[in-house]
Amino acid sequence: MTRLALELPGLSLENPIMPASGCFGFGREFSQLFNLSELGAIMIKATTEEPRYGNATPRVAETPGGMLNAIGLQNPGLEKVIANELEWLKQFDVPIIANVAGSQTEDYVQVAKEISKVDNVHALELNISCPNVKTGGIAFGTIPETAKELTKRVKEVSEVPVYVKLSPNVTNIVEMAKAVEDGGADGITMINTLIGMRIDLKTGRPVLSNRTGGLSGPAVKPVAVRMVYEVSQQTNLPIIGMGGISTVEDIIEFSLAGADAVAIGTANFVNPFICPELIAELDHYLEQHNVDHISELKGRSWK
Amino acid sequence: MIQKELMTVVSQSEIAKNIFEMTLKGALVDQIDEPGKFVHLKAGEEMMPLLRRPISIARIEPEKQELTMIYRAEGAGTSALSRKRAGDQVDVLGPLGHGFPVQEATPGQTALLIGGGIGVPPLYELSRRLNAKGVKTIHVLGFQNKEAAFYTEQFAALGETYVATVDGSLGEQGFVTDIVNKHGLQADIFYSCGPTVMLKAVEQLHAAPNGYISLEERMGCGIGACFACVCHPTADETGTAYLKICSDGPVFKAGEVAL
């Protein structure tokens, strides 16, 4: 038993660090850089029933300490994700968390049903919080009753535990967390991006072709920490925390706030070696601070 | 093999208005096997700016483990980069992407190299490699004006070189495509790098039976993971096919990408 290994619904994690969905593709690019089996898990890019090209470019814009993105759930579609991407990922000894997206309940149910049957998919992450698609997504993520109902429907068909990814673009995050808990969620992942905008001074128009985009990176970390702090006190569900993590100190902060494990997003774009680097550093940090297991730190800020 | 390395600045100088030439030294140079690939630089410290900046490689000196970049200082990232001095270190990720296939031109053939503005630099290493294997090169370089022009003498030393400026302050007045038409330039193959509008016009020139173009685009990760720099392939029946400029390109076969 190491300081980093832990058990969460559906997931036997060798360490609590995994790349966040949308920031790691399906792992192919990073497999040229390090062995993907080193990761705690992989949250693959959102999968929809049909292939999606996504939004027009420009799709990203830099901001102080962060970035806006409006990719628009680009992916090759359920069939190809299962046949090509998940099949390819089977060569690695790492649990996959499949991010499931759609624009109406039936889409989510269909993708969840099929993708949860794949051997290396150990859990689903229900994407009810993508701010960059015109229909669906955001309503599921901002209305508690709708979120609860969708969670229930997906739980009925999924063969693996279901984590729900919460949007920070709500007035009361605790209410959303409780709603998905009532709907039967096995865990929570949080937070998705905050809706933002940049305007080009030369043209006077928004920089992103989608006009708005999701803000991520170190700039959003305090928001995420606060939300994990609030939600972890009000639900019994395990939490995979994310939002601007780029150092081992950030991971400790999320843990103290109440996260069981963490996901790394934007930092993968700045330093593609960040995940394995943080795994090594976290182990070292805990040893230096005489912490026998990462779970000892969980929720210490409010306990 | 993609590496991340703190490379050391050997030299930096402003060679034209807001155009900087920077030479970096490090083991990463050993991995650069063809011209047209790029490096992704962390220009500032920590979070400002957060993301890396993709910069093309203008010259490689393998035996010295040095690479030279030519870039325009424009935004926060490239401006921060332009303040680096000899002896400073720069966080470099690379080499990234697919470069210009030098092997597509055979000794004795003629290659037409067409560059526009900050798209000119990668053509320099390409020209050196082509000349080294006995391919004759013709260069057509386009700039905004005389102040913004650079490396015209270096190119001229490698082969026939034409310069076009929008205002006619250097070389001939007009666009690169005007020069090709005016002089009736023909070749066995063409290679081009510059703004997309220029590349589109270059593809329509038919100055060579086939060619390769290098696209410029805002990038996020630079390795193909973030889907920021996608483009549509010409052959796309469903409308959902895509190519990533950073990892599938930045060099594509002419006609492969819908411009």
Short mmCIF file of N, CA, C and O in Angstrom, two decimals, chain B residues 129-197:
data_model
loop_
_atom_site.label_atom_id
_atom_site.label_comp_id
_atom_site.label_asym_id
_atom_site.label_seq_id
_atom_site.Cartn_x
_atom_site.Cartn_y
_atom_site.Cartn_z
N ARG B 129 19.08 22.89 -47.14
CA ARG B 129 19.07 21.43 -47.30
C ARG B 129 18.90 21.02 -48.77
O ARG B 129 19.51 20.07 -49.23
N LEU B 130 18.02 21.74 -49.46
CA LEU B 130 17.80 21.42 -50.88
C LEU B 130 19.07 21.66 -51.68
O LEU B 130 19.49 20.81 -52.48
N ASN B 131 19.72 22.80 -51.44
CA ASN B 131 20.96 23.10 -52.16
C ASN B 131 22.05 22.09 -51.84
O ASN B 131 22.82 21.69 -52.72
N ALA B 132 22.09 21.64 -50.58
CA ALA B 132 23.11 20.68 -50.16
C ALA B 132 22.97 19.36 -50.92
O ALA B 132 23.95 18.66 -51.16
N LYS B 133 21.73 19.03 -51.34
CA LYS B 133 21.57 17.78 -52.07
C LYS B 133 21.51 17.98 -53.58
O LYS B 133 21.18 17.07 -54.33
N GLY B 134 21.82 19.22 -54.01
CA GLY B 134 21.92 19.46 -55.45
C GLY B 134 20.63 19.87 -56.12
O GLY B 134 20.46 19.72 -57.33
N VAL B 135 19.67 20.37 -55.34
CA VAL B 135 18.44 20.89 -55.93
C VAL B 135 18.61 22.40 -56.10
O VAL B 135 19.05 23.09 -55.18
N LYS B 136 18.28 22.88 -57.28
CA LYS B 136 18.38 24.32 -57.54
C LYS B 136 17.17 25.00 -56.91
O LYS B 136 16.04 24.52 -57.04
N THR B 137 17.39 26.11 -56.23
CA THR B 137 16.25 26.79 -55.60
C THR B 137 16.05 28.19 -56.16
O THR B 137 17.00 28.91 -56.45
N ILE B 138 14.77 28.55 -56.33
CA ILE B 138 14.39 29.91 -56.71
C ILE B 138 13.54 30.43 -55.55
O ILE B 138 12.62 29.74 -55.09
N HIS B 139 13.90 31.61 -55.03
CA HIS B 139 13.17 32.14 -53.87
C HIS B 139 12.35 33.36 -54.23
O HIS B 139 12.85 34.26 -54.90
N VAL B 140 11.10 33.39 -53.76
CA VAL B 140 10.27 34.59 -53.91
C VAL B 140 9.81 34.97 -52.50
O VAL B 140 9.10 34.21 -51.84
N LEU B 141 10.30 36.12 -52.05
CA LEU B 141 10.04 36.53 -50.67
C LEU B 141 9.19 37.79 -50.65
O LEU B 141 9.52 38.79 -51.29
N GLY B 142 8.09 37.75 -49.92
CA GLY B 142 7.22 38.92 -49.85
C GLY B 142 7.23 39.56 -48.46
O GLY B 142 7.20 38.85 -47.44
N PHE B 143 7.31 40.88 -48.43
CA PHE B 143 7.26 41.60 -47.16
C PHE B 143 6.34 42.80 -47.29
O PHE B 143 6.04 43.25 -48.39
N GLN B 144 5.95 43.35 -46.14
CA GLN B 144 5.11 44.53 -46.11
C GLN B 144 5.84 45.71 -46.77
O GLN B 144 5.30 46.39 -47.62
N ASN B 145 7.09 45.93 -46.32
CA ASN B 145 7.90 47.03 -46.83
C ASN B 145 9.38 46.77 -46.55
O ASN B 145 9.72 45.71 -46.00
N LYS B 146 10.22 47.70 -46.91
CA LYS B 146 11.67 47.55 -46.75
C LYS B 146 12.07 47.34 -45.30
O LYS B 146 12.93 46.51 -44.98
N GLU B 147 11.42 48.07 -44.40
CA GLU B 147 11.74 47.97 -42.97
C GLU B 147 11.51 46.59 -42.39
O GLU B 147 12.18 46.16 -41.46
N ALA B 148 10.51 45.91 -42.94
CA ALA B 148 10.13 44.60 -42.39
C ALA B 148 10.85 43.44 -43.07
O ALA B 148 10.68 42.29 -42.70
N ALA B 149 11.67 43.74 -44.07
CA ALA B 149 12.33 42.68 -44.84
C ALA B 149 13.59 42.17 -44.13
O ALA B 149 14.26 42.91 -43.42
N PHE B 150 13.88 40.90 -44.33
CA PHE B 150 15.06 40.31 -43.71
C PHE B 150 15.54 39.12 -44.53
O PHE B 150 14.78 38.56 -45.32
N TYR B 151 16.81 38.76 -44.34
CA TYR B 151 17.42 37.56 -44.92
C TYR B 151 17.43 37.52 -46.45
O TYR B 151 17.61 36.46 -47.04
N THR B 152 17.22 38.66 -47.10
CA THR B 152 17.20 38.63 -48.57
C THR B 152 18.58 38.27 -49.13
O THR B 152 18.68 37.53 -50.11
N GLU B 153 19.65 38.75 -48.47
CA GLU B 153 21.01 38.42 -48.95
C GLU B 153 21.35 36.96 -48.69
O GLU B 153 21.99 36.30 -49.52
N GLN B 154 20.91 36.47 -47.54
CA GLN B 154 21.18 35.06 -47.22
C GLN B 154 20.53 34.14 -48.25
O GLN B 154 21.11 33.14 -48.67
N PHE B 155 19.30 34.48 -48.63
CA PHE B 155 18.62 33.66 -49.64
C PHE B 155 19.31 33.81 -50.99
O PHE B 155 19.48 32.83 -51.73
N ALA B 156 19.71 35.05 -51.31
CA ALA B 156 20.35 35.30 -52.61
C ALA B 156 21.64 34.49 -52.75
O ALA B 156 22.02 34.09 -53.86
N ALA B 157 22.30 34.23 -51.63
CA ALA B 157 23.54 33.45 -51.66
C ALA B 157 23.28 31.99 -52.01
O ALA B 157 24.17 31.26 -52.42
N LEU B 158 22.01 31.55 -51.84
CA LEU B 158 21.67 30.14 -52.11
C LEU B 158 21.06 29.93 -53.49
O LEU B 158 21.05 28.81 -54.00
N GLY B 159 20.50 31.00 -54.07
CA GLY B 159 19.87 30.85 -55.38
C GLY B 159 19.19 32.13 -55.82
O GLY B 159 19.15 33.12 -55.09
N GLU B 160 18.65 32.07 -57.03
CA GLU B 160 17.94 33.19 -57.63
C GLU B 160 16.86 33.68 -56.65
O GLU B 160 16.04 32.88 -56.18
N THR B 161 16.86 34.97 -56.31
CA THR B 161 15.93 35.47 -55.29
C THR B 161 15.19 36.72 -55.74
O THR B 161 15.80 37.67 -56.24
N TYR B 162 13.89 36.69 -55.62
CA TYR B 162 13.04 37.84 -55.95
C TYR B 162 12.39 38.35 -54.67
O TYR B 162 11.97 37.56 -53.85
N VAL B 163 12.34 39.66 -54.54
CA VAL B 163 11.71 40.24 -53.35
C VAL B 163 10.53 41.11 -53.80
O VAL B 163 10.63 41.89 -54.74
N ALA B 164 9.42 40.93 -53.10
CA ALA B 164 8.23 41.74 -53.37
C ALA B 164 7.84 42.48 -52.10
O ALA B 164 7.86 41.91 -51.01
N THR B 165 7.51 43.76 -52.22
CA THR B 165 6.97 44.49 -51.08
C THR B 165 5.65 45.12 -51.51
O THR B 165 5.48 45.49 -52.68
N VAL B 166 4.75 45.22 -50.55
CA VAL B 166 3.42 45.75 -50.84
C VAL B 166 3.52 47.19 -51.35
O VAL B 166 2.81 47.58 -52.27
N ASP B 167 4.46 47.98 -50.77
CA ASP B 167 4.57 49.38 -51.17
C ASP B 167 5.70 49.65 -52.17
O ASP B 167 5.96 50.79 -52.55
N GLY B 168 6.39 48.60 -52.56
CA GLY B 168 7.46 48.76 -53.55
C GLY B 168 8.74 49.38 -53.01
O GLY B 168 9.65 49.73 -53.77
N SER B 169 8.86 49.49 -51.68
CA SER B 169 10.06 50.13 -51.09
C SER B 169 11.29 49.24 -51.18
O SER B 169 12.41 49.70 -51.00
N LEU B 170 11.11 47.97 -51.47
CA LEU B 170 12.23 47.06 -51.69
C LEU B 170 11.82 46.06 -52.76
O LEU B 170 10.67 45.60 -52.78
N GLY B 171 12.74 45.75 -53.65
CA GLY B 171 12.43 44.79 -54.71
C GLY B 171 11.34 45.33 -55.62
O GLY B 171 11.31 46.51 -55.95
N GLU B 172 10.42 44.43 -55.98
CA GLU B 172 9.35 44.84 -56.89
C GLU B 172 8.05 45.05 -56.11
O GLU B 172 7.80 44.38 -55.12
N GLN B 173 7.26 45.99 -56.60
CA GLN B 173 5.99 46.26 -55.93
C GLN B 173 4.97 45.18 -56.28
O GLN B 173 4.84 44.78 -57.44
N GLY B 174 4.27 44.68 -55.26
CA GLY B 174 3.23 43.68 -55.51
C GLY B 174 3.30 42.53 -54.54
O GLY B 174 4.02 42.58 -53.53
N PHE B 175 2.53 41.47 -54.85
CA PHE B 175 2.52 40.27 -54.02
C PHE B 175 3.44 39.22 -54.62
O PHE B 175 3.83 39.32 -55.79
N VAL B 176 3.76 38.21 -53.82
CA VAL B 176 4.64 37.15 -54.31
C VAL B 176 4.09 36.49 -55.58
O VAL B 176 4.84 36.13 -56.49
N THR B 177 2.77 36.36 -55.62
CA THR B 177 2.16 35.71 -56.78
C THR B 177 2.34 36.55 -58.06
O THR B 177 2.48 36.02 -59.15
N ASP B 178 2.36 37.89 -57.88
CA ASP B 178 2.59 38.77 -59.03
C ASP B 178 3.98 38.52 -59.62
O ASP B 178 4.17 38.50 -60.84
N ILE B 179 4.94 38.32 -58.73
CA ILE B 179 6.33 38.09 -59.16
C ILE B 179 6.44 36.80 -59.96
O ILE B 179 7.08 36.74 -61.02
N VAL B 180 5.80 35.74 -59.42
CA VAL B 180 5.86 34.44 -60.10
C VAL B 180 5.27 34.56 -61.51
O VAL B 180 5.85 34.08 -62.48
N ASN B 181 4.14 35.23 -61.60
CA ASN B 181 3.49 35.40 -62.90
C ASN B 181 4.32 36.27 -63.84
O ASN B 181 4.54 35.93 -65.00
N LYS B 182 4.79 37.40 -63.32
CA LYS B 182 5.53 38.37 -64.12
C LYS B 182 6.78 37.76 -64.75
O LYS B 182 7.09 38.00 -65.92
N HIS B 183 7.51 36.95 -63.95
CA HIS B 183 8.76 36.35 -64.44
C HIS B 183 8.56 34.95 -65.02
O HIS B 183 9.52 34.31 -65.41
N GLY B 184 7.30 34.50 -65.01
CA GLY B 184 7.00 33.18 -65.56
C GLY B 184 7.79 32.07 -64.87
O GLY B 184 8.29 31.15 -65.53
N LEU B 185 7.91 32.16 -63.56
CA LEU B 185 8.71 31.17 -62.83
C LEU B 185 8.04 29.81 -62.84
O LEU B 185 6.86 29.68 -62.54
N GLN B 186 8.82 28.80 -63.17
CA GLN B 186 8.34 27.42 -63.20
C GLN B 186 9.34 26.53 -62.48
O GLN B 186 10.53 26.83 -62.44
N ALA B 187 8.86 25.48 -61.86
CA ALA B 187 9.77 24.58 -61.15
C ALA B 187 9.19 23.17 -61.12
O ALA B 187 8.07 22.95 -61.58
N ASP B 188 9.96 22.22 -60.59
CA ASP B 188 9.49 20.84 -60.49
C ASP B 188 8.63 20.65 -59.25
O ASP B 188 7.78 19.77 -59.17
N ILE B 189 8.87 21.51 -58.25
CA ILE B 189 8.13 21.40 -57.00
C ILE B 189 8.14 22.77 -56.32
O ILE B 189 9.06 23.57 -56.55
N PHE B 190 7.08 23.08 -55.57
CA PHE B 190 7.12 24.33 -54.80
C PHE B 190 6.91 24.06 -53.32
O PHE B 190 6.30 23.06 -52.93
N TYR B 191 7.48 24.95 -52.52
CA TYR B 191 7.29 24.90 -51.07
C TYR B 191 6.92 26.32 -50.65
O TYR B 191 7.55 27.28 -51.10
N SER B 192 5.91 26.46 -49.79
CA SER B 192 5.49 27.81 -49.42
C SER B 192 5.07 27.92 -47.96
O SER B 192 4.53 26.97 -47.38
N CYS B 193 5.32 29.08 -47.38
CA CYS B 193 4.89 29.34 -46.01
C CYS B 193 4.53 30.82 -45.88
O CYS B 193 5.27 31.69 -46.37
N GLY B 194 3.38 31.09 -45.27
CA GLY B 194 2.95 32.47 -45.11
C GLY B 194 1.50 32.52 -44.69
O GLY B 194 0.91 31.50 -44.35
N PRO B 195 0.88 33.70 -44.75
CA PRO B 195 -0.52 33.83 -44.37
C PRO B 195 -1.41 32.95 -45.27
O PRO B 195 -1.07 32.71 -46.44
N THR B 196 -2.53 32.51 -44.73
CA THR B 196 -3.41 31.60 -45.47
C THR B 196 -3.87 32.18 -46.81
O THR B 196 -3.93 31.46 -47.81
N VAL B 197 -4.17 33.47 -46.86
CA VAL B 197 -4.62 34.07 -48.13
C VAL B 197 -3.54 33.95 -49.19
O VAL B 197 -3.82 33.70 -50.37
#
